[in-house]
Structure formats: C-alpha cells, structure tokens
XYZ file of C-alpha atoms in Angstrom:
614
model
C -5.853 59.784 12.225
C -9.490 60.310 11.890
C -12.819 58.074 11.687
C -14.017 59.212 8.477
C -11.365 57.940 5.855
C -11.842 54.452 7.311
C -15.489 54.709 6.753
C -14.714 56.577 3.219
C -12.642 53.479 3.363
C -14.592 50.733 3.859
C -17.876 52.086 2.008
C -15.736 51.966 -1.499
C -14.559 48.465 -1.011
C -16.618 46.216 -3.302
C -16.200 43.140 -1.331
C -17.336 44.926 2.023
C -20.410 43.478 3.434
C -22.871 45.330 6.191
C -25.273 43.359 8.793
C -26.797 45.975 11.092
C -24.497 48.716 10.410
C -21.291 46.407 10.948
C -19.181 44.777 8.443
C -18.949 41.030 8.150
C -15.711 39.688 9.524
C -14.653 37.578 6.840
C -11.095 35.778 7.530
C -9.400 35.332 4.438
C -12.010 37.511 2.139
C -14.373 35.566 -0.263
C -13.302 36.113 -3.682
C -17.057 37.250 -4.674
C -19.861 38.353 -2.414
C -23.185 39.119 -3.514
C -25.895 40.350 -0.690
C -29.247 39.985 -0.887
C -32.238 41.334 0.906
C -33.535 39.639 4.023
C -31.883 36.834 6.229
C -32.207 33.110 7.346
C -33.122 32.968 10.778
C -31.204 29.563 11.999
C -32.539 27.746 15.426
C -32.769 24.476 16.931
C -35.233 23.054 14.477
C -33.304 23.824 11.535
C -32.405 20.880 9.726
C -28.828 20.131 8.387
C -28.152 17.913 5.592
C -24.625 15.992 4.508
C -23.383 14.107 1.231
C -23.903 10.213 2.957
C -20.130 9.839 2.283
C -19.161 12.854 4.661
C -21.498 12.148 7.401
C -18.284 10.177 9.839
C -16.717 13.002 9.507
C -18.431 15.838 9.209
C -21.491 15.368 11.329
C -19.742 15.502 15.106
C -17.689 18.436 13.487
C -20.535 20.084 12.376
C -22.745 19.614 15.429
C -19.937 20.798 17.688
C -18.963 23.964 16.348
C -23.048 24.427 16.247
C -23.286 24.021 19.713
C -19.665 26.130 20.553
C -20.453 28.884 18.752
C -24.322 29.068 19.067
C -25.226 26.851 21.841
C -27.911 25.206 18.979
C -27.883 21.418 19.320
C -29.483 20.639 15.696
C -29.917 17.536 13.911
C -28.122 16.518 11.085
C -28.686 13.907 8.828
C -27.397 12.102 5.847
C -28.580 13.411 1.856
C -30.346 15.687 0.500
C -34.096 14.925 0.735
C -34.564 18.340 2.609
C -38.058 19.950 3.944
C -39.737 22.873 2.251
C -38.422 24.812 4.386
C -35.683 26.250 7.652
C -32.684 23.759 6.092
C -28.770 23.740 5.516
C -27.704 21.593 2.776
C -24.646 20.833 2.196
C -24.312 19.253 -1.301
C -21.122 17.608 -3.368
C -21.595 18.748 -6.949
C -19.726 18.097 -9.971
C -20.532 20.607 -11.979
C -18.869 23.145 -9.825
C -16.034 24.929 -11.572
C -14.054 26.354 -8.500
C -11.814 23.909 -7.936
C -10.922 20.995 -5.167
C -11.787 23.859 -2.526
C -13.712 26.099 -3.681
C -17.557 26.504 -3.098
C -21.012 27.872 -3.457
C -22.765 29.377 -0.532
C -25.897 30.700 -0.932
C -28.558 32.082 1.982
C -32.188 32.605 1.392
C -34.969 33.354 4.049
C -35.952 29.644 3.229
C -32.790 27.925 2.928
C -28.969 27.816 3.121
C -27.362 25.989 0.515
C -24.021 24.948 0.090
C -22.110 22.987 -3.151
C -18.530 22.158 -3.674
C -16.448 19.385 -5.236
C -15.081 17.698 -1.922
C -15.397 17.760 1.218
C -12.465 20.264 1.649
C -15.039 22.962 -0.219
C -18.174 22.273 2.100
C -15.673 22.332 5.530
C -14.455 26.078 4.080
C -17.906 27.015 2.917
C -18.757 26.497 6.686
C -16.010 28.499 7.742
C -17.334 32.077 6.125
C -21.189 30.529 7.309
C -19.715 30.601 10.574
C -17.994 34.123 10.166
C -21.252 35.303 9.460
C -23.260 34.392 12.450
C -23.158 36.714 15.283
C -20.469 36.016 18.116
C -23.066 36.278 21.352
C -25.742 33.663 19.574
C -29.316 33.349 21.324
C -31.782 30.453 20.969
C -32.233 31.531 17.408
C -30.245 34.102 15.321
C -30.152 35.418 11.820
C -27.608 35.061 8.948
C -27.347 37.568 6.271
C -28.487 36.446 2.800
C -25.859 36.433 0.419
C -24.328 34.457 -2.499
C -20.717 33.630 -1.996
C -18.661 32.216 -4.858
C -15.262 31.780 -3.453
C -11.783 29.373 -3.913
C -8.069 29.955 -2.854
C -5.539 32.047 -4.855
C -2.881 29.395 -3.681
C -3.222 25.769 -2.930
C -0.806 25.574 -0.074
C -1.635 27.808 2.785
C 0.127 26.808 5.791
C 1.975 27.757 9.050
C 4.925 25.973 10.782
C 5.168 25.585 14.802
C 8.141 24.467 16.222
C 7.426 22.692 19.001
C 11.716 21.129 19.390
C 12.904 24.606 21.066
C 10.044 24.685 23.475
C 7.941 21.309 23.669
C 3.860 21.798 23.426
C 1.531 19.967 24.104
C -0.450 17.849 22.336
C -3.720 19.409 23.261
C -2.076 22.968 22.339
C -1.067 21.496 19.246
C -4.697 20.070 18.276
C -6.154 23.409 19.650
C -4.315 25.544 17.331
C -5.173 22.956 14.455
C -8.216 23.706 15.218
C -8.341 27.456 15.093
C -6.029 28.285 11.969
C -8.190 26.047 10.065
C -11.498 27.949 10.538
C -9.069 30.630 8.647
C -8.725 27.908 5.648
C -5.056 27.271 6.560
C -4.560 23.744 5.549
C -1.020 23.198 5.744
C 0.454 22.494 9.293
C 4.488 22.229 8.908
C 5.279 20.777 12.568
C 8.992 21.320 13.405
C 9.753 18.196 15.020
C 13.560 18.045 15.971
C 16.400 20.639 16.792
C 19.081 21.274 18.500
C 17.011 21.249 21.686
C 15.125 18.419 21.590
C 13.841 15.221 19.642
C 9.826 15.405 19.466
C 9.080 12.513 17.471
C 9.002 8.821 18.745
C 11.022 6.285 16.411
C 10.634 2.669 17.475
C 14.112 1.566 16.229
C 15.903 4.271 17.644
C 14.467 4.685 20.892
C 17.624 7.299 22.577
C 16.345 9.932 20.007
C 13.334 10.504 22.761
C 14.822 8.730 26.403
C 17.922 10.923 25.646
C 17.467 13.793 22.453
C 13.734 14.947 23.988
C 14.892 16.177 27.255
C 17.626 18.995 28.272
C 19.118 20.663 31.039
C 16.651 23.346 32.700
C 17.686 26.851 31.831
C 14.424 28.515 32.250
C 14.470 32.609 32.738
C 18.138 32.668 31.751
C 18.040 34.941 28.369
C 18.299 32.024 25.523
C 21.388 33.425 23.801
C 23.607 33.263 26.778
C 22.526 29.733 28.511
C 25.615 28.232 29.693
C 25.963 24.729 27.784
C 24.430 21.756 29.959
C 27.021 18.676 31.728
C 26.761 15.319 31.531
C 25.612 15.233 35.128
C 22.935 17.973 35.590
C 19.425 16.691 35.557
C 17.023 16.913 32.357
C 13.984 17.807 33.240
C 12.953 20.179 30.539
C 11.076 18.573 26.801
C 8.576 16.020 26.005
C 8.197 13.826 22.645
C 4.738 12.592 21.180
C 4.412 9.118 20.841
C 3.261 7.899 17.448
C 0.252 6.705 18.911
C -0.429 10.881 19.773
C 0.580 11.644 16.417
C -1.582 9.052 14.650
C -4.416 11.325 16.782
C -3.154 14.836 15.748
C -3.219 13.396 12.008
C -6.945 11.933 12.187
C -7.850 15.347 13.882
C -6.006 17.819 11.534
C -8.057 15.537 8.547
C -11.328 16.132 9.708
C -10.608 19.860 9.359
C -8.913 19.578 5.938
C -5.595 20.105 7.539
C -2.798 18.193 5.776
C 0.286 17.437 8.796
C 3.803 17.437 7.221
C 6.407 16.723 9.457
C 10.022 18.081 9.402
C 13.264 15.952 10.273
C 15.961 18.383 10.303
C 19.437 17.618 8.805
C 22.389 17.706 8.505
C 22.437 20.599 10.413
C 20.408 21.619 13.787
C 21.116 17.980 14.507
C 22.445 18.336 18.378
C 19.506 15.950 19.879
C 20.541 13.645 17.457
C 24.009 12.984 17.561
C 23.884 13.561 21.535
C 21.638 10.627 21.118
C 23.493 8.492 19.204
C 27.661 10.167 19.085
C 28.524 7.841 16.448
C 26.986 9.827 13.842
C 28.715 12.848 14.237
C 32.288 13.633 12.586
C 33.778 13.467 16.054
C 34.692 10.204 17.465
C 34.434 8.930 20.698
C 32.581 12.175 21.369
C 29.871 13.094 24.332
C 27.596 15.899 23.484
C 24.360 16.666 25.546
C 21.084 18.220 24.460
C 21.522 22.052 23.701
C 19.651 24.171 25.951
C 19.612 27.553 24.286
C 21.182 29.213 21.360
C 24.688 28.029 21.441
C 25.010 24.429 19.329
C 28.174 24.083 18.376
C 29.352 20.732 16.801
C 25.571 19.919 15.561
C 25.952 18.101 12.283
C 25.426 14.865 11.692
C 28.647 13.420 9.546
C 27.689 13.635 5.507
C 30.520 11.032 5.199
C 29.711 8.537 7.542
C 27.594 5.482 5.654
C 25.830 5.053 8.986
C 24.098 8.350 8.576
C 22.609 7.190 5.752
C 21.334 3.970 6.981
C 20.303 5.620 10.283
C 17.969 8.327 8.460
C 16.825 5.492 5.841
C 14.993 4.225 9.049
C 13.772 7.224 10.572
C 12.593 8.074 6.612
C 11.130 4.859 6.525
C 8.632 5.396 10.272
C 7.650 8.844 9.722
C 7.198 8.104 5.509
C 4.373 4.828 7.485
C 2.938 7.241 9.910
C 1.986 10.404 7.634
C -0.371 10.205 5.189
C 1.018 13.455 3.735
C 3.005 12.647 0.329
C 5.536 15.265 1.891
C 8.169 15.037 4.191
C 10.569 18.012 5.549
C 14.258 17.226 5.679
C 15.380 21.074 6.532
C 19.065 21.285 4.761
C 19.097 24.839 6.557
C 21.943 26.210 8.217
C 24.522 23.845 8.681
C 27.748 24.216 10.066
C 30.378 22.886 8.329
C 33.405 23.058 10.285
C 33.654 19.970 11.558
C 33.092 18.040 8.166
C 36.056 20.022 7.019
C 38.379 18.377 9.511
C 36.410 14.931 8.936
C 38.392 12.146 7.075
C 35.420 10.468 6.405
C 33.584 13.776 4.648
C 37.099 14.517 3.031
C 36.674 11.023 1.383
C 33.556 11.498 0.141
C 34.600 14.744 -1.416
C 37.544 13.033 -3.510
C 35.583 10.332 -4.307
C 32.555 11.885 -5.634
C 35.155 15.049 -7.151
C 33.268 17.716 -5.105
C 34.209 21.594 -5.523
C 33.682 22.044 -1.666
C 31.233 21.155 1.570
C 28.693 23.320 -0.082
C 28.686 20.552 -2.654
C 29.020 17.864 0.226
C 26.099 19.483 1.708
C 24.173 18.892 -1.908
C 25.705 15.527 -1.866
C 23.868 14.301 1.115
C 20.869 16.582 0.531
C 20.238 14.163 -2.903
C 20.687 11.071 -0.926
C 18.359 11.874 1.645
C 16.502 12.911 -1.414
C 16.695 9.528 -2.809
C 15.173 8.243 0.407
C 12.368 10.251 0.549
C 11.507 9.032 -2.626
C 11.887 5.805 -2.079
C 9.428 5.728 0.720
C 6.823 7.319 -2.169
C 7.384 10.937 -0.950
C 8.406 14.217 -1.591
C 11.277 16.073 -0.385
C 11.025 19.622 1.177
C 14.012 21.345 1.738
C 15.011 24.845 3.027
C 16.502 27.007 0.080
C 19.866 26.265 1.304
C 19.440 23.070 -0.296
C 19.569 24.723 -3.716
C 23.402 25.423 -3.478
C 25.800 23.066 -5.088
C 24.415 20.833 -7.108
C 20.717 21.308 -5.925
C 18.167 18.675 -4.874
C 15.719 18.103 -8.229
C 12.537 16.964 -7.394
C 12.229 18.550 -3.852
C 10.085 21.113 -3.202
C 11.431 24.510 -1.474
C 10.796 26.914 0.936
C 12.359 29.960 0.199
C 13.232 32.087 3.000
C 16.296 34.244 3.160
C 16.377 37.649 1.446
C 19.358 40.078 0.625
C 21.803 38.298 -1.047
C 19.917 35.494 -1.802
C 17.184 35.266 -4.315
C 15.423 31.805 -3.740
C 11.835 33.455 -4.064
C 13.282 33.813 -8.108
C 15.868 31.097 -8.303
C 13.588 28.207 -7.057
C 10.901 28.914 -9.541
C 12.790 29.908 -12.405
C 15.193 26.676 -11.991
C 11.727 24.379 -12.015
C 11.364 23.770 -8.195
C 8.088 23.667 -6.486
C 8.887 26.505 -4.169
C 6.474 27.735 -0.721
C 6.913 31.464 0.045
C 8.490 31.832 3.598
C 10.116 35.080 3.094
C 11.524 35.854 6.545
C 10.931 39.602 6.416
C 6.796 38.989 6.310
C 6.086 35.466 7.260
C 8.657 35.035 10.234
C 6.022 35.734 12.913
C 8.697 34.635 15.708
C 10.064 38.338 15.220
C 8.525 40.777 17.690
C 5.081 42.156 16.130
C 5.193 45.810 18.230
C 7.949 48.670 19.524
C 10.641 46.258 21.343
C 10.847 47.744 24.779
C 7.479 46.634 25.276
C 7.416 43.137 23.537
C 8.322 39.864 24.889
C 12.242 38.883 23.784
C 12.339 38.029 20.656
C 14.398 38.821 17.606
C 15.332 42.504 18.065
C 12.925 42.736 14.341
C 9.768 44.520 14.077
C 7.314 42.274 12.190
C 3.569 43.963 12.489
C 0.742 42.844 11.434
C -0.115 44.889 8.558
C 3.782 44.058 7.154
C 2.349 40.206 7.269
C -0.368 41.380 5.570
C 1.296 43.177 2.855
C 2.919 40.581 1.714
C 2.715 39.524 -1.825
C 4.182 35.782 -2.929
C 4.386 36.187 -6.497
C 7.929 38.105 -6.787
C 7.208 40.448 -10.201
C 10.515 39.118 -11.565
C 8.958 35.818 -12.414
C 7.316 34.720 -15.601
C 3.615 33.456 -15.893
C 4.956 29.611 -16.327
C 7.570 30.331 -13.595
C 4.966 32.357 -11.466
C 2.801 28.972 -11.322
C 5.348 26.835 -9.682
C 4.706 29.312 -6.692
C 2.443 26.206 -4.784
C 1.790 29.241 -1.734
C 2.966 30.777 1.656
C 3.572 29.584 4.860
C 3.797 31.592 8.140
C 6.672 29.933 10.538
C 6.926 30.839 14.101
C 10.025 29.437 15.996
C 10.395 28.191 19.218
C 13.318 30.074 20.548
C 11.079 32.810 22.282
C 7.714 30.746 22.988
C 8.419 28.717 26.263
C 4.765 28.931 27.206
C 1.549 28.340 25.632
C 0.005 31.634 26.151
C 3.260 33.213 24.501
C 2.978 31.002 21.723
C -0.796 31.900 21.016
C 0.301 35.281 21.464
C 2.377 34.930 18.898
C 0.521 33.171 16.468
C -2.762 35.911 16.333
C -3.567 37.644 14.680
C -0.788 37.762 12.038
C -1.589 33.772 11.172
C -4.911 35.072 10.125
C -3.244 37.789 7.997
C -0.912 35.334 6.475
C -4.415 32.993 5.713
C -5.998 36.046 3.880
C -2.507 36.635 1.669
C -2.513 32.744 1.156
C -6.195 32.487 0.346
C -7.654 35.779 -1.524
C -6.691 37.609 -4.562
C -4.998 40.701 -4.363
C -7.599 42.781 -5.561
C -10.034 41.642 -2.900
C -7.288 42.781 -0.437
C -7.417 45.806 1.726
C -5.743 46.844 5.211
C -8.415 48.923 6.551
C -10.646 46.090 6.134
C -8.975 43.459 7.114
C -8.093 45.508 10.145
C -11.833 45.655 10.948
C -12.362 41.923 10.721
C -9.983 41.448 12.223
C -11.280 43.478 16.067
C -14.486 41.560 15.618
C -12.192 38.265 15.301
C -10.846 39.253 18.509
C -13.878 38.472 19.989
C -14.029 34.732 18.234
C -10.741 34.287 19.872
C -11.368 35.340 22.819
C -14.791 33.176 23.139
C -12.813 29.828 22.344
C -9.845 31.272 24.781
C -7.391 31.776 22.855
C -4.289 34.304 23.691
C -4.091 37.018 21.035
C -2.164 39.862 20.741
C -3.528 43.786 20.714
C 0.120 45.197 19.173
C -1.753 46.242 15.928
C -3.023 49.409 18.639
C 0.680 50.341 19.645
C 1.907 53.371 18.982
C 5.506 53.643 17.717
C 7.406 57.009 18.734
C 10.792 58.325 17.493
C 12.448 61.783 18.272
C 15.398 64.008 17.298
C 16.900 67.006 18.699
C 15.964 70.425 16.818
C 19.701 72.197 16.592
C 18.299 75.032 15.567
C 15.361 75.488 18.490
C 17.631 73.292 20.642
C 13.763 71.163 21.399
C 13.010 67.501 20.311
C 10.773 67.065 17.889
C 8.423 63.830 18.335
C 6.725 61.604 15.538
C 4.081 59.081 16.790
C 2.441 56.562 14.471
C -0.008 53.329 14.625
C -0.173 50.951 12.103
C -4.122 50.926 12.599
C -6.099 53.381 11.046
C -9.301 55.026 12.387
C -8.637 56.303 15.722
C -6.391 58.278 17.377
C -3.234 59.055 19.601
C -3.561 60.788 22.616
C -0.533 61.893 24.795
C 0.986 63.338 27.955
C 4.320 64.759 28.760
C 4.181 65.262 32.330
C 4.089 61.256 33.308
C 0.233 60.844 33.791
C -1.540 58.253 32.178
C -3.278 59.527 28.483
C -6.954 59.186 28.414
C -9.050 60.259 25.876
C -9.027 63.540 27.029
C -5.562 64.145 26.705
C -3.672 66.209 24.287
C -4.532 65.138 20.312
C -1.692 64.009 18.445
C -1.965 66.083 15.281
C 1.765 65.589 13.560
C 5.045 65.716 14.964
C 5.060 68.528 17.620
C 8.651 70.110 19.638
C 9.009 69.380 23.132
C 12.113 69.955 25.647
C 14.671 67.605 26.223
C 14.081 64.811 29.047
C 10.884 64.708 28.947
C 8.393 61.223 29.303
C 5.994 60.516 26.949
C 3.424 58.260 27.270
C 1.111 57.607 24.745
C -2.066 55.417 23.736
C -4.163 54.925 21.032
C -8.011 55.775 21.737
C -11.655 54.607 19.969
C -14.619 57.213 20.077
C -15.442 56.321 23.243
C -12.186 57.155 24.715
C -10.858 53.539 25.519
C -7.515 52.687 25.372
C -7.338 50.337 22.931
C -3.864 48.910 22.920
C -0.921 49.143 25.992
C 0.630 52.966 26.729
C 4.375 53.627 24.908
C 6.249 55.029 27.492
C 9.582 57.220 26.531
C 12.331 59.429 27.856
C 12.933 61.708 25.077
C 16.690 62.154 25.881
C-alpha cells in the first residue's frame, strides 16, 4: 500500500483540482471543472450581491456561513449593480441550461460570479465556493480561479433519520439539516413514529404523544433482549416535537433547499399507536404499552377495522396542513400479520373485497391510505413491500430489500416512481468498520467506500424504465443511535459518500479521490463540531491455519489507499516503525496482533485492530 499509485492516482483524474499542492475537497464532485490561472483574494470589503427576490432568505444565510467559516463579516446587498471590482454576484438567469439546480460558477482575480435558474442553483453554487476556501481563514484569503459548470445526476438526493427508536432533538435535527445540505442533499426523510415512540404532535389525537412518545427506560440493556415494559413502570424515556417545532425545522430545512418529508408508519411498526389508542388494533379490550427495544409483538393496526381508516384520514389530514412537501411517507414495511389472520373484522374484509390472502389485505389498506394521501393533494411513498398484492399505483417507492426480491427492477419496470435505498449500500445503521471494535449495531459491515460504490441505475433496466429512477437515499435507523454523538458518528462520512453517488455522474467518480476530500472534510466537520467517524483507516485482519507448516497465515487490508499497515506480534503498540505489512505473512498459533494504519509521518491514523490469532 504505497504513496505513489494514489498520486499516479489522483494526477490522471480529469476532474482533480490542485491549490498549493493540495487537491480541492469537493463534496459531491462538480460535473465540469475548468482552472484558471491566478485567484480572487476575498476580505471584508468584498461586496456580495443577491437577486432582490432571494435577499429574506439568502442574505442572513449567506452572511453567517461568511462569518462561520471565515470570520469575514461582509455586506451584502440586493441586485446586481456591482463595483468594478473585489465582488460576488450571485445572479438568477434564464438562459441557463442546467436545470432547476444546476449552476455557473466562475472566479476571476476581479470577480466571482455566480448564475443559476433558482435559488436552489445559487445556494449549491455556494456550497463548492465554500469547499474551495481554505478551512483556517485569515482576515483575507484566496479562492482558486476556476469555471465550474455543474447540476445533479438525480433529482432526489436524500437521507432518512429516525428519530422514533431514539428521540433527538430538535437542535440535532436542524444541525444535521444543516450540514448534509452543504453536501447538496436535499431530501430529509424524518422517521417519525415506531414501535418505540410517537414523535409527531396531532391535535385531535393528543394520546399518540402524552402516551405513544414515551417508554419504559431500558437504557444499557442490549436492544434485542429488553424485557417488554408493564403497565406500572415509569416512562421516562422519548420526546415528540410539537408542530409549532416542526413548522421551525420546515422554514429552516427551506432556506437550505432542503425539502422535509415526513413518514407515518403503517400498518405495521404501529406499537405507539395502538398502545395509544387499543381500539385500533385487532385485539379487543387489549392493553399494550410502548415497546422499548426490539421485541413488538402484536404491532399492527387492524386493516379491517373502519376506525383505522377514519383515525389515519385525520392524522393524513394534520401532517398533509403542516408540510409543504407534496409527499408524505406511509411505510407499508414489515408488517406482521398474525393477528389480522385471527381478526373477524380483517377476515370480513377479505370475503368481501374476494382477497387471495393478507398480502392482498395488506394492498387493500395500502390503496386506501393511498386514496387519502391523495385526497389531501399528496403523494404516497411506500416501502417496496407495498408492491405485493395488488400494488399501490400512483405511490412512489423506496426499494430496499435485495436477494429474493427485485424492487430496484420491479418498481421501475411496473411504472412506479421508485428512490434507491438498497440496504446493502445505503443502510448506514449497519456497522461501517471490523465489529469487535464498532459500536452494536447490525452484525453487517457497511464501509465507506461500499456506500460509495454504489450505483442506482440497476443495468437490467431500460432507458424509459431507467428514468423513473427519481434518486437515492441513505437511511440510518434508530435502533443503535441512543445518543447524539453516536448518531453523528454514524451519519459521516458515508452521508457525504451517498451525496456524491446521488449528485455526480459516474464518470466523474473515483475512490481515491473522494477518499482525499474526504480527510480534508474531516477538518470542516470537525470546525462546526460535528462527530465523525475515522473507520475508513481500520484495518481488517483474517487468518487460517497452514496444515502443511502447521503456522497461521495472516491477511490485513484497509479500505483506504495510500498509506500503510504497520504491525506487532508481541502485544506492543505499532508505530510507524514497526514491522511493514507487505502481503499475508505465517506466524505461530496464539499469537496477538495489533495493527494500525500509518501516514508518512508515522501517525496513526485510524484506532489499532487487536487479535488473538487462535
């Protein structure tokens, strides 16, 4: 694992760009960069320039991120009657052919000058200005100059939080709003309600947050084998945003070109709910209580009942007046069915409607909620369970399982709308390095460079087909993220690798120098304090005994290329003067390894592995 095929590397790639020897971070890659000679030196009498019709908006986001980033308090002003000289204009133009959020960004020693169609194209534009000033800023500081044309390769480019397993705050939820959309991530999918807790206020239903918010406290007890909660135990764990804090996420999240959809999900993963309100479960005269880890059971809401109906016709009808967003997110994922079996009132519905089975019940209620949604002027978004039975037209899905299933091809093909969610790359809940030194999690390794890899379009699709593909969507659960930290931890970097697959084309795509963006990124994060992760530097090592030699013969790897493994197997700590991992060497039996990956300077870049080769 040497320097130079990284440089080799990263000199060949067209889109590369060099400021004083270093590459420019960009986070997703521009589609076209063009440098030029010289730079624009940007200070505190620079003067910044806004369309009139953006300057609400845009001018305290502008002047804040100015001052965060540089610590340059500059004045900004409405149109576009500029000086001769030491200005950023922003400019709407017509005539610009890269779509809704595209842009132009061009530097000049004299000038910076930016034009797109909307406002969505000048807030990215700023993005990859701001990617190009230096991290440490002085009282003045130079940009490269460049011409950028750039757009997205897909129009939806989100990421889903679930906030129902493990409540976050407001302010964590704005602050993460904040950061994925510097990356151009304008989708935020927020997971509102599980079977652990109710996080959105609805006025005519007011037990869904006094009861279905809170649950028992089962904190440090592994979450697959919490004990259920009783009726009397105290419930002390959860939190719900009111729709007053909502109303403020939304107005933030627009100001940064972030579009909010919410998800309500049913029938399944319905435990809040029906412990809530019992009557709309298949049970009767039941008592459930808020599930406080993995184990749900009896968490559908009845498909037969009429009162289900009526009861999510008003819930429909609150979020449908509080989101702008034409979408809404009814999940249809993962239901359990057992209990609508033994329901009279499902079984009626099923002879009465001449149903093949509860899969078809399941469709059943998935087109009436469907119906509702529509209704209210929306658009249904289902998981791609809800494309069994009879299917759910009009909906849009997110396709997500693998193996059997084929709803990255199916959805498409059948004339769905369909966001990319494959599990294997865009699940970033899954542990991201080797699992004995992760956080629990799914016992799945999920690196970065695997979220990077990922491609959207599956190759089985045609070119109509291929266009109902509307993007990709990173999705980190709740189960494992109890705190904040471990949630941002989570998140970066592999949010920004999902932005890049979301935003560039594939030819502008490359690992090694992404992987470079994405250590000077580090810094970025680490200056607006967020909690990233360094498991892109672990090193991965696997073993086998040697029959023949009756040794063990050890194979270390890194997903990051560049530098190198060093190792020990006598129990002290690897510097960077330890032995050289060259290729997979023999060693006796019962040995510990430890092992690190190292830069030039001989830092440790990443955490030691630590093994017993037994």
């Amino acid at each position: 694992m040497k320097r130079l095929p990284l440089l080799i590397t990263i000199i060949l790639i067209a889109c590369t760009l060099k400021v004083e020897g270093k590459a420019i971070p960009f986070i997703p890659q521009p589609q076209s960069v063009e440098m030029k000679s010289g730079s624009f030196i940007i200070s505190e009498r620079t003067k910044v320039f806004v369309p009139k019709e953006y300057l609400a908006d845009f001018q305290p986001y502008l002047a804040g991120k100015l001052m965060s980033d540089a610590g340059l308090d500059v004045q900004i002003k409405a149109g576009n009657r500029t000086p001769a000289t030491n200005f950023i204009l922003f400019e709407k133009s017509a005539e610009l052919t890269l779509g809704e959020e595209g842009y132009l960004l061009e530097v000049s020693p004299q000038k910076v000058v930016v034009k797109a169609n909307s406002y969505a194209g000048l807030f990215n534009a700023f993005q990859t200005l701001r990617q190009a000033m230096p991290i440490q800023a002085g009282s003045s500081f130079e940009i490269p100059c460049m011409v950028v044309k750039d757009h997205p390769r897909f129009e939806w480019r989100g990421l889903m939080l679930d906030v129902a397993r493990h409540f976050q705050t407001k302010a964590f939820v704005m602050k993460q709003i904040d950061v994925l959309s510097s990356y151009k991530i304008n989708k935020f999918h927020w997971h509102l309600t599980d079977d652990q807790g109710w996080r959105i206020e609805i006025k005519k239903y007011p037990n869904l947050t006094q009861k279905g918010a809170w649950r028992a406290d089962r904190t440090g007890i592994p979450w697959w084998q919490r004990e259920s909660a009783t009726a009397d135990e105290p419930k002390t764990v959860g939190g719900f945003y009111t729709q007053d804090d909502i109303k403020e996420v939304i107005e933030y999240a627009r100001i940064r070109n972030v579009e909010i959809i919410p998800e309500i999900d049913v029938p399944g993963h319905s435990k809040a709910l029906v412990a809530s309100y019992p009557f709309l479960s298949c049970l009767e005269d039941a008592h459930f209580e808020v599930a406080v880890g993995g184990k749900a059971p009896d968490n559908a809401l009845c498909a037969g009942k009429e009162t289900s109906y009526t009861f999510l016709e008003d819930v429909i009808a609150e979020v449908a007046a509080l989101f702008p967003s034409k979408y809404i997110h009814m999940g249809g994922d993962e239901c359990n069915k057992t209990n609508w079996q033994k329901c009279d009132h499902c079984n009626k519905v099923v002879q009465e409607h001449q149903l093949k089975d509860m899969e078809e019940l399941q469709s059943y209620f998935m087109g009436r909620v469907n119906e509702l949604v529509a209704a209210k002027g929306k658009s249904m978004i289902g998981w791609d369970e809800i494309l069994s039975g009879k299917g759910a037209k009009g909906a849009t899905i997110m396709a997500w399982r693998r193996g059997r299933f084929t709803p990255e091809v199916d959805a498409p093909r059948g004339g769905y709308p369909t966001i990319m969610t494959d599990y294997t790359h865009s699940y970033i809940s899954q542990v991201q390095g080797p699992l004995e030194m992760e956080p629990e999690g799914p016992k799945v390794v999920l690196p970065l460079s695997k979220v990077y890899g990922y491609e959207p379009i599956p190759e089985q699709l045609m070119p109509e087909e291929a266009q109902r593909v509307l993007g990709t969507e990173a999705c980190l659960w709740g189960e494992f993220t109890p705190t904040e930290a471990h949630c941002e931890y989570m998140l970066y970097p592999r949010a920004l690798a999902n932005a890049e697959v979301a935003w560039s084309q594939p030819e502008v795509k490359d690992w090694a120098r992404f992987q470079s963006s994405v250590e000077e990124n580090f810094k970025r994060l680490k200056r607006d304090n967020v909690n990233y992760s360094t498991s892109m530097y672990s090193v991965y090592a696997s073993f086998a005994l040697d029959q023949l030699s009756n040794m063990a013969k050890v194979y270390l790897t890194t997903e990051t290329v560049g530098y190198d493994i060093y190792y020990t197997l006598n129990g002290d700590e690897p510097t960077g003067n330890s032995t050289k991992y060259e290729g997979v060497f023999a060693t006796e039996n019962k040995r510990v390894l430890k092992a690190g990956l190292f830069n030039d300077q001989g830092e440790l870049l990443g955490k030691i592995t630590e093994i017993k080769i037994k």
